[in-house]
XYZ file of C-alpha atoms in Angstrom:
660
model
C 7.424 30.799 57.332
C 7.499 27.817 55.024
C 10.391 25.427 55.546
C 13.072 25.310 52.886
C 12.878 22.340 50.587
C 16.221 20.841 49.540
C 16.105 19.115 46.160
C 18.537 16.223 45.939
C 20.035 15.786 42.485
C 21.461 12.431 41.598
C 24.910 12.958 40.152
C 26.522 10.522 37.787
C 29.374 8.737 39.497
C 32.633 9.351 37.685
C 33.894 5.807 37.260
C 36.919 5.324 35.016
C 35.661 2.831 32.425
C 37.232 1.077 29.446
C 36.055 -1.196 26.643
C 38.608 -3.797 25.559
C 37.831 -5.598 22.324
C 38.909 -9.243 22.330
C 38.479 -9.621 18.552
C 39.646 -7.874 15.422
C 36.227 -8.183 13.734
C 36.700 -9.335 10.192
C 40.359 -10.208 9.933
C 43.022 -12.146 11.747
C 46.630 -11.318 12.469
C 47.381 -14.770 11.021
C 45.579 -14.203 7.726
C 42.187 -14.936 6.144
C 42.443 -18.740 6.423
C 42.751 -18.630 10.201
C 39.951 -16.079 10.422
C 37.672 -18.433 8.499
C 38.400 -21.212 10.993
C 37.634 -18.983 13.936
C 34.308 -18.021 12.360
C 33.336 -21.248 10.530
C 29.703 -20.291 9.987
C 30.280 -16.740 8.810
C 31.766 -15.256 5.680
C 33.277 -12.429 7.652
C 34.920 -10.747 4.670
C 31.607 -10.221 2.928
C 32.648 -11.997 -0.291
C 29.898 -13.378 -2.474
C 29.891 -17.123 -2.994
C 30.626 -17.961 -6.609
C 28.550 -21.144 -6.568
C 25.625 -21.622 -4.253
C 25.553 -25.346 -5.029
C 29.137 -25.929 -3.922
C 29.276 -28.387 -1.031
C 32.432 -26.786 0.399
C 32.034 -24.392 3.268
C 33.424 -21.357 1.481
C 33.027 -22.253 -2.157
C 36.771 -21.813 -2.850
C 38.779 -24.166 -5.015
C 41.383 -26.185 -3.105
C 44.916 -26.366 -4.367
C 46.255 -29.849 -4.712
C 48.124 -31.003 -1.628
C 47.094 -27.990 0.433
C 45.947 -28.688 3.989
C 42.582 -26.956 4.280
C 40.065 -26.435 7.029
C 36.862 -28.425 6.638
C 33.821 -29.047 8.729
C 34.928 -32.631 9.303
C 38.066 -31.546 11.152
C 37.845 -31.318 14.939
C 37.011 -27.953 16.407
C 39.922 -25.901 17.712
C 39.969 -25.386 21.455
C 38.572 -21.909 22.264
C 41.647 -21.253 24.386
C 43.635 -21.475 21.167
C 41.168 -19.851 18.788
C 40.932 -16.621 20.804
C 43.625 -14.355 19.377
C 43.781 -12.336 22.583
C 45.025 -15.562 24.262
C 47.863 -16.092 21.768
C 51.278 -16.113 23.517
C 53.787 -13.297 23.101
C 56.853 -13.295 25.314
C 55.258 -16.068 27.423
C 52.328 -13.796 28.227
C 48.926 -13.698 26.578
C 48.130 -10.695 24.403
C 45.200 -9.999 26.703
C 47.556 -9.617 29.674
C 49.383 -6.693 28.089
C 46.159 -4.771 27.510
C 44.803 -5.508 30.987
C 48.066 -4.399 32.569
C 47.935 -1.057 30.750
C 44.339 -0.478 31.852
C 44.714 -1.514 35.486
C 47.970 0.388 36.024
C 46.267 3.495 34.617
C 43.585 3.255 37.280
C 40.681 1.959 35.197
C 37.995 0.758 37.612
C 35.537 -0.909 35.256
C 36.751 -2.996 32.270
C 34.417 -4.559 29.724
C 36.018 -7.240 27.544
C 33.878 -7.784 24.456
C 34.165 -11.178 22.777
C 32.348 -11.862 19.493
C 33.173 -15.587 19.248
C 30.296 -16.668 21.449
C 30.003 -18.419 24.788
C 32.968 -20.737 24.276
C 35.313 -17.879 23.497
C 33.992 -15.878 26.439
C 34.449 -18.864 28.743
C 38.075 -19.225 27.655
C 38.723 -15.568 28.524
C 36.931 -15.891 31.873
C 38.994 -18.971 32.732
C 42.205 -17.122 31.953
C 41.212 -14.191 34.162
C 40.140 -16.503 36.973
C 43.501 -18.320 36.952
C 45.662 -15.188 36.879
C 46.320 -12.194 39.057
C 43.456 -10.265 37.408
C 40.938 -12.051 39.632
C 42.638 -10.724 42.782
C 42.717 -7.046 41.817
C 40.257 -4.435 43.018
C 39.070 -3.916 39.447
C 35.753 -5.003 37.994
C 36.357 -7.031 34.814
C 33.261 -8.103 32.866
C 33.391 -10.440 29.870
C 30.567 -9.967 27.368
C 30.059 -12.719 24.786
C 28.039 -12.530 21.595
C 27.607 -14.800 18.598
C 25.678 -12.235 16.549
C 28.347 -9.548 16.580
C 30.145 -9.173 13.252
C 31.771 -5.763 13.658
C 32.936 -3.081 16.030
C 29.704 -1.225 15.343
C 27.642 -4.224 16.450
C 29.688 -4.489 19.645
C 29.252 -0.829 20.588
C 25.542 -0.902 19.762
C 25.190 -3.952 22.007
C 26.997 -2.167 24.847
C 24.746 0.857 24.401
C 21.651 -1.337 24.558
C 22.901 -2.940 27.778
C 23.486 0.498 29.342
C 26.832 -0.492 30.838
C 28.872 2.561 29.797
C 27.812 5.653 31.709
C 30.828 7.949 31.354
C 33.530 8.963 28.956
C 35.658 5.868 28.398
C 38.780 4.367 26.875
C 38.248 2.217 23.791
C 41.103 -0.218 23.260
C 41.379 -2.558 20.303
C 42.601 -6.142 20.423
C 46.356 -6.622 20.444
C 47.317 -3.274 22.006
C 50.505 -2.949 24.051
C 51.268 0.332 25.771
C 53.058 1.733 28.807
C 51.401 5.153 28.452
C 49.286 6.418 31.338
C 45.689 6.530 30.098
C 44.060 8.714 32.774
C 45.823 11.908 31.561
C 44.533 11.177 28.056
C 40.976 11.072 29.406
C 41.502 14.318 31.308
C 42.951 15.931 28.181
C 39.887 14.864 26.186
C 37.575 16.375 28.786
C 39.449 19.680 28.530
C 38.845 19.590 24.787
C 35.137 18.940 25.412
C 34.907 22.097 27.517
C 36.173 24.134 24.572
C 34.392 22.139 21.866
C 31.029 20.711 22.939
C 30.944 18.562 19.805
C 34.180 16.666 20.514
C 33.310 12.960 20.586
C 36.653 11.173 20.253
C 40.380 11.683 20.616
C 42.496 9.280 18.572
C 45.847 8.314 20.068
C 48.675 7.943 17.564
C 52.365 7.308 18.032
C 55.282 8.564 15.985
C 56.834 5.699 14.057
C 58.677 5.915 10.732
C 57.624 3.899 7.719
C 59.604 0.653 7.567
C 59.897 0.245 11.345
C 59.898 -3.456 12.260
C 56.754 -3.190 14.387
C 54.842 -0.903 12.022
C 52.362 -2.730 9.865
C 52.160 -2.029 6.162
C 48.458 -1.441 6.873
C 49.299 1.735 8.808
C 49.659 4.373 6.099
C 47.562 7.290 7.273
C 47.671 10.813 5.886
C 46.160 13.204 8.416
C 45.492 16.936 8.283
C 45.199 18.623 11.678
C 44.530 22.058 13.013
C 47.981 22.595 14.485
C 46.777 24.698 17.406
C 43.959 22.437 18.612
C 44.715 18.970 17.192
C 41.296 18.836 15.525
C 41.209 16.388 12.629
C 40.374 18.162 9.361
C 40.952 15.211 7.048
C 41.933 11.574 7.518
C 42.971 9.204 4.753
C 44.066 5.613 5.223
C 46.694 5.917 2.494
C 49.914 7.870 2.315
C 49.388 10.071 -0.696
C 52.165 9.359 -3.217
C 50.776 11.784 -5.791
C 50.961 14.892 -3.664
C 48.326 16.702 -1.656
C 45.980 19.391 -2.866
C 44.968 21.865 -0.177
C 42.442 24.626 -0.986
C 43.107 28.212 -0.032
C 40.236 28.232 2.470
C 42.206 26.040 4.854
C 45.397 28.068 4.531
C 44.054 30.686 6.916
C 44.654 28.389 9.835
C 47.919 26.841 10.919
C 47.760 23.252 9.757
C 49.883 20.171 10.259
C 50.145 17.266 7.853
C 51.069 13.984 9.572
C 52.459 11.003 7.713
C 54.755 9.372 10.259
C 52.325 8.057 12.869
C 50.456 4.828 13.453
C 47.101 4.267 15.085
C 47.809 2.760 18.492
C 44.357 1.195 18.717
C 43.523 3.478 21.657
C 40.784 6.103 21.526
C 39.281 8.289 24.221
C 35.516 8.403 23.684
C 32.837 10.719 24.950
C 29.744 9.101 26.390
C 27.892 10.158 23.217
C 29.898 7.755 21.016
C 27.742 4.713 21.772
C 24.444 6.481 20.932
C 26.022 7.691 17.674
C 26.715 4.079 16.695
C 23.187 3.111 17.724
C 21.670 5.858 15.583
C 23.836 5.030 12.558
C 23.815 1.370 11.590
C 26.181 2.089 8.691
C 28.927 2.664 11.275
C 30.679 -0.694 11.009
C 34.231 0.200 12.020
C 36.239 3.083 13.416
C 37.049 3.940 9.792
C 33.360 4.413 9.037
C 32.910 6.451 12.190
C 35.766 8.831 11.377
C 34.698 9.226 7.755
C 31.080 10.032 8.598
C 31.896 12.366 11.482
C 34.206 14.416 9.244
C 31.742 14.413 6.361
C 28.811 15.461 8.561
C 30.580 17.851 10.912
C 28.497 20.850 9.875
C 25.230 18.917 10.233
C 25.874 16.776 13.309
C 28.222 19.209 15.031
C 30.595 16.415 16.076
C 34.371 16.620 15.863
C 37.365 14.318 16.278
C 40.769 15.187 17.698
C 44.131 13.470 17.561
C 47.022 13.310 20.000
C 50.415 12.194 18.783
C 52.479 10.477 21.469
C 56.164 11.313 21.121
C 57.297 9.422 24.226
C 56.342 6.081 25.706
C 55.456 2.881 23.917
C 52.117 2.183 22.255
C 51.447 -0.156 19.391
C 48.744 -2.397 18.038
C 49.285 -5.815 16.466
C 47.276 -5.953 13.239
C 49.142 -8.566 11.179
C 51.915 -11.141 11.451
C 54.720 -8.699 10.635
C 53.677 -6.325 13.401
C 53.220 -9.336 15.713
C 56.846 -10.365 15.195
C 58.093 -6.782 15.463
C 56.239 -6.105 18.704
C 57.509 -9.382 20.184
C 61.076 -8.168 19.660
C 60.171 -4.779 21.143
C 58.948 -6.526 24.289
C 61.990 -8.791 24.655
C 64.362 -5.873 24.045
C 62.512 -3.877 26.728
C 61.241 -0.993 24.578
C 57.852 -1.583 26.231
C 59.114 -1.534 29.853
C 57.553 -2.342 32.302
C 55.681 -4.722 29.960
C 58.638 -7.107 29.803
C 59.056 -10.817 30.669
C 60.689 -10.300 34.075
C 57.752 -8.266 35.398
C 55.052 -10.430 37.047
C 51.928 -9.187 35.283
C 49.253 -11.636 34.210
C 51.037 -14.521 35.886
C 49.372 -17.467 37.508
C 49.603 -17.391 41.310
C 52.851 -19.000 42.426
C 54.593 -18.808 39.031
C 58.367 -18.321 39.244
C 59.776 -14.946 38.219
C 62.008 -14.575 35.173
C 65.533 -13.265 35.547
C 67.161 -11.337 32.742
C 70.707 -12.210 31.741
C 73.026 -10.788 29.112
C 71.732 -10.090 25.590
C 68.102 -9.980 26.708
C 67.892 -13.645 27.714
C 65.117 -14.402 30.218
C 64.969 -17.654 32.176
C 63.593 -19.019 35.426
C 65.579 -21.064 37.924
C 64.124 -24.450 37.024
C 64.958 -24.438 33.306
C 67.036 -27.469 32.301
C 69.354 -26.375 29.493
C 72.385 -28.195 28.084
C 75.686 -26.373 28.296
C 76.079 -26.740 24.533
C 72.807 -24.925 23.901
C 73.005 -21.373 22.549
C 70.183 -19.378 24.061
C 70.095 -15.793 22.845
C 70.449 -13.102 21.978
C 66.858 -12.121 22.711
C 65.111 -15.219 24.066
C 62.653 -16.310 26.765
C 62.527 -19.838 28.193
C 59.633 -20.784 30.490
C 59.674 -22.814 33.681
C 60.153 -26.612 33.641
C 61.337 -26.479 30.032
C 64.127 -28.746 28.825
C 66.578 -27.602 26.145
C 68.768 -30.302 24.578
C 72.333 -30.337 23.292
C 73.462 -28.029 20.467
C 70.127 -26.205 20.392
C 70.015 -22.623 19.098
C 67.244 -20.278 20.292
C 67.261 -16.658 19.086
C 64.634 -13.901 18.927
C 62.100 -16.383 20.299
C 59.952 -17.279 23.285
C 59.576 -20.847 24.583
C 56.665 -21.529 26.934
C 56.389 -23.618 30.082
C 56.914 -27.376 30.273
C 58.287 -27.590 26.733
C 60.870 -30.011 25.365
C 63.344 -28.939 22.690
C 65.327 -31.825 21.189
C 69.031 -31.641 20.410
C 70.371 -29.947 17.274
C 67.144 -27.988 16.842
C 67.259 -24.383 15.608
C 64.534 -21.956 16.663
C 64.545 -18.375 15.373
C 61.861 -15.652 15.368
C 59.249 -17.943 16.907
C 56.572 -17.714 19.586
C 55.962 -21.109 21.187
C 53.206 -21.865 23.706
C 53.107 -24.181 26.701
C 53.599 -27.960 26.642
C 55.095 -28.049 23.138
C 57.392 -30.925 22.138
C 60.046 -30.319 19.460
C 61.914 -33.417 18.331
C 65.619 -33.579 17.496
C 66.920 -31.703 14.474
C 63.866 -29.536 13.792
C 64.310 -26.083 12.230
C 61.666 -23.501 13.129
C 61.718 -19.972 11.720
C 59.020 -17.270 11.851
C 56.398 -19.584 13.293
C 53.789 -19.442 16.013
C 53.160 -22.763 17.779
C 50.167 -22.936 20.088
C 49.929 -24.976 23.280
C 50.407 -28.730 23.231
C 51.662 -29.177 19.657
C 54.225 -31.850 18.745
C 56.794 -30.942 16.080
C 58.473 -33.876 14.340
C 61.451 -33.840 12.007
C 59.410 -34.979 9.007
C 56.703 -32.376 9.501
C 56.472 -29.749 6.772
C 56.711 -26.429 8.563
C 57.722 -23.556 6.241
C 58.373 -20.023 7.539
C 55.286 -17.956 8.350
C 53.339 -20.910 9.737
C 50.785 -21.208 12.515
C 50.864 -24.618 14.236
C 47.693 -25.782 15.977
C 47.909 -29.371 17.209
C 48.646 -31.565 14.203
C 47.599 -28.912 11.678
C 49.710 -26.291 9.943
C 48.272 -23.073 8.553
C 50.170 -20.754 6.251
C 50.156 -17.238 7.649
C 49.134 -14.583 5.146
C 49.192 -10.906 5.874
C 45.861 -9.256 5.230
C 45.823 -7.249 1.991
C 47.188 -3.751 2.221
C 45.487 -0.707 0.813
C 47.818 -0.791 -2.197
C 46.530 -4.256 -3.106
C 42.930 -3.125 -3.182
C 41.168 -1.629 -6.166
C 41.169 2.085 -6.868
C 37.477 2.129 -6.035
C 38.416 1.900 -2.363
C 40.776 4.882 -2.440
C 38.359 7.042 -0.477
C 37.932 4.615 2.402
C 38.091 6.486 5.727
C 37.931 10.100 4.583
C 40.394 9.887 1.729
C 38.633 12.684 -0.117
C 39.909 14.979 2.576
C 38.301 18.135 3.876
C 37.614 20.518 1.010
C 39.164 18.113 -1.485
C 42.435 18.116 0.422
C 43.459 14.769 -1.042
C 42.293 14.105 -4.545
C 42.053 10.615 -5.949
C 42.130 10.325 -9.717
C 38.325 10.292 -9.795
C 37.540 12.996 -7.210
C 36.608 15.815 -9.604
C 34.362 13.462 -11.573
C 32.650 12.479 -8.305
C 31.946 16.111 -7.462
C 30.603 16.780 -10.970
C 28.221 13.847 -10.638
C 27.143 15.000 -7.184
C 26.563 18.576 -8.406
C 24.339 17.287 -11.193
C 22.266 15.316 -8.671
C 21.879 18.459 -6.530
C 20.777 20.455 -9.595
C 18.163 17.819 -10.433
C 16.880 17.929 -6.835
C 16.613 21.734 -6.916
C 14.887 21.617 -10.309
C 12.296 19.127 -9.069
C 11.935 21.003 -5.794
C 11.085 24.216 -7.673
C 8.680 22.754 -10.224
C 6.938 20.363 -7.800
C 7.101 22.740 -4.822
C 8.870 20.160 -2.608
C 9.153 21.090 1.080
C 12.587 22.490 1.895
C 13.100 20.044 4.768
C 12.528 17.106 2.432
C 14.807 18.658 -0.148
C 17.565 19.078 2.440
C 17.279 15.408 3.447
C 17.415 14.374 -0.214
C 20.585 16.402 -0.854
C 22.190 15.050 2.318
C 21.457 11.502 1.193
C 23.067 12.177 -2.170
C 26.071 13.723 -0.417
C 26.575 10.655 1.763
C 26.168 8.282 -1.182
C 28.831 10.188 -3.139
C 31.223 10.543 -0.143
C 31.112 14.343 -0.304
C 31.847 16.651 2.604
C 29.416 19.285 3.874
C 31.445 22.022 2.191
C 31.065 20.189 -1.110
C 27.294 20.272 -0.647
C 27.400 23.992 0.135
C 29.182 24.744 -3.134
C 26.893 22.448 -5.121
C 23.730 24.034 -3.652
C 24.928 27.599 -4.341
C 25.851 26.803 -7.932
C 22.586 24.923 -8.345
C 20.538 27.913 -7.180
C 22.399 30.317 -9.460
C 22.314 28.010 -12.461
C 18.716 26.850 -12.193
C 17.087 29.725 -14.120
C 18.766 28.914 -17.484
C 17.505 25.332 -17.077
C 13.950 26.347 -16.276
C 13.543 28.933 -19.038
C 14.704 28.128 -22.570
C 14.770 31.831 -23.595
C 16.531 32.967 -20.409
C 19.864 33.960 -21.981
C 18.133 35.950 -24.747
C 16.060 37.933 -22.252
C 16.884 41.400 -20.930
C 18.934 41.852 -17.789
C 15.871 42.950 -15.815
C 13.937 39.815 -16.786
C 16.954 37.608 -16.032
C 17.285 39.044 -12.543
C 13.564 38.837 -11.822
C 13.488 35.139 -12.760
C 16.704 34.462 -10.843
C 15.454 36.318 -7.782
C 12.328 34.161 -7.600
C 14.570 31.083 -7.313
C 16.943 32.784 -4.869
C 14.047 33.830 -2.621
C 12.462 30.364 -2.713
C 15.701 28.715 -1.608
C 16.774 31.320 0.969
C 15.897 29.136 3.958
C 17.573 26.127 2.350
C 20.760 28.126 1.845
C 20.728 29.186 5.491
C 21.058 25.506 6.445
C 24.420 25.462 4.642
C 25.706 28.970 5.375
C 25.687 29.054 9.168
C 29.051 30.512 10.123
C 31.970 32.622 8.958
C 33.444 29.823 6.844
C 30.072 29.308 5.167
C 29.827 33.007 4.257
C 33.305 32.969 2.772
C 32.430 29.849 0.781
C 29.258 31.556 -0.479
C 31.148 34.626 -1.722
C 33.873 32.537 -3.315
C 31.320 30.355 -5.123
C 29.331 33.385 -6.358
C 32.534 34.898 -7.734
C 33.533 31.616 -9.360
C 30.111 31.251 -10.965
C 30.209 34.854 -12.252
C 33.685 34.235 -13.647
C 32.481 31.155 -15.561
C 29.128 32.674 -16.649
C 29.530 36.247 -17.992
C 25.757 36.781 -18.201
C 25.561 36.679 -14.397
C 28.188 39.356 -13.634
C 25.780 42.330 -13.794
C 23.494 40.560 -11.284
C 26.211 40.016 -8.688
C 25.520 43.301 -6.872
C 21.790 42.625 -6.549
C 22.479 39.104 -5.236
C 24.970 40.307 -2.593
C 22.562 43.029 -1.529
C 19.741 40.523 -1.126
C 21.829 38.096 0.922
C 23.034 41.003 3.058
C 19.450 42.071 3.748
C 18.581 38.476 4.703
C 21.501 38.373 7.188
C 23.136 35.553 5.261
C 26.190 37.706 4.483
C 27.710 40.093 7.009
C 29.227 43.462 6.245
C 32.685 42.532 7.509
C 32.872 39.380 5.391
C 31.804 41.281 2.281
C 34.448 43.987 2.883
C 37.115 41.365 3.443
C 36.204 39.561 0.215
C 36.101 42.786 -1.787
C 39.554 43.913 -0.651
C 41.131 40.515 -1.180
C 42.937 39.955 -4.462
C 40.862 37.753 -6.756
C 42.080 34.422 -8.081
C 39.834 34.636 -11.161
C 40.345 36.318 -14.522
C 37.134 38.302 -14.221
C 37.764 39.214 -10.593
C 38.433 42.885 -11.300
C 35.311 43.185 -13.467
C 33.154 41.500 -10.816
C 34.426 43.867 -8.128
C 33.725 46.815 -10.393
C 30.127 45.599 -10.779
C 29.586 45.597 -7.001
C 31.468 48.829 -6.258
C 28.308 50.912 -5.717
C 27.036 48.360 -3.198
C 30.347 48.472 -1.336
C 30.225 52.285 -1.248
C 26.686 52.112 0.109
C 27.816 49.697 2.826
C 30.707 51.969 3.765
C 28.399 54.970 4.006
C 25.937 53.055 6.137
C 28.787 51.897 8.353
C 30.099 55.444 8.829
C 26.630 56.739 9.692
C 26.207 53.966 12.220
C 29.518 54.864 13.849
C 28.538 58.546 14.004
C 25.286 57.676 15.714
């Protein structure tokens, strides 16, 4: 008897992994000017230079008296240029994200830095000098100087083969006290029911106008209410109403307008290969738009979970930065608050909270005349002079604040000196700066050493041209959200499909090549798969009058014979678009709409339905359901009368089948 052979199968170790992005890729929370300084050799916004012969670095005209950034100025210390190392509540932004990941049990954290070796070194130094180096968590910092976008970062990670499991993707500037492991488990449950699920977006309920909600967060989202599957996603709140087709009304839907993207997404392991295979995926916006547009082809889906409890927010501009800082000091983000020792250097004193959300350590030297609070943090070894007022602000370690100074709504780093009588409002001052009384420091300023930068919020969607209205998936599933130009876009796309079908018939183009051509046109026109289905059906039905000049004057028999040749030729192409119940319903609806608009075709409707039934493109149940449903078209009754004999034949065949 032969011995049994045991085959050992290597199983993938289920390590809880996360990717933490250290950069915002293409914009800065402190405005375009600061972003240009952080990336001095790159035009990260993709603007064309107006004058190639201009000696200036960016080709922009300088306003008289404006302090600008030039190549001659000294380089900013990487510790200051890394936005994830900007102070908030006397912690670095990076510390808040790392705390959320480590507390949630993440075992393997990859911090991706696109500002090169110097930026990566600054992050590594911070981790080495804080509690993160003592934890039983693997933290890897990946630096790249060739990475210009989120897509580049994820493609780089895929090439390195570091991510082996489903993972958490966290954007820069995220603060959350939500447990992340249950979100991963929830996503895996979705994957068991929907094999194509590739991402679950995490949103949080937050009304428009909230102090920590950015004006950039204006999503309109259509969900399947029962599953949370995203049906449409627009990056603008639609102020002109929403148009939802009747096809989607069969399911219970939910329209969401009061949430913000937390910057957290749960990703399947297939997300990285999708970015690798699609180099036009630059951002999460591109990813969402293309996944929704190509759902029927690629079979991938996206889900959304709306957090109603807990704190989760992402800093995307200066307004949200200031709002989140107040949330932290007022303890909405507990336990991510100043008196909790996360991200501290070993041996740092612990803050104690007093009345009115005032946080201090024991060795702060503050004059009795000073008014500290409400809502203030003062770091260790800091001296506060007489008659100083500090409100809604954080003062770092080893700082000096001169007498009669007023500080409101400010985030101040370590080792900063503020001379007597200075007034600081809505400013961020990075480590080591010296503020003098004669220094011009208007509100909304970023202070780096002896330089002052005016903070500008990045442009909102409302400031951009109407041509960008369909960024993300603003078209919406099945034309859910129409822009003013949406119908014109579909008309143009339909004409391109008709031209492809015409050339495919006359030149006998292979159906596979024709399908690829139509898909390329669909992507270029930002059309969804359902749009392509409708355009292909109408193109097939309307091709005969284009091919034959005497078609409309011919007899009904000749018209059908010529039409049938086209229908038969494109049967296999149509099957690529009509693959499920929704596709069959769309086919019947489009046939009826075409017959309503083109009276010559109404007598041929029965023959067409019979042919598609014989080819197993249309099922008996779907045809019965369509026939019994009340028509939305003027000629609906006439069209149903034309197909009545076919319906009776189907009913007879069905009864005979039941008898057998």
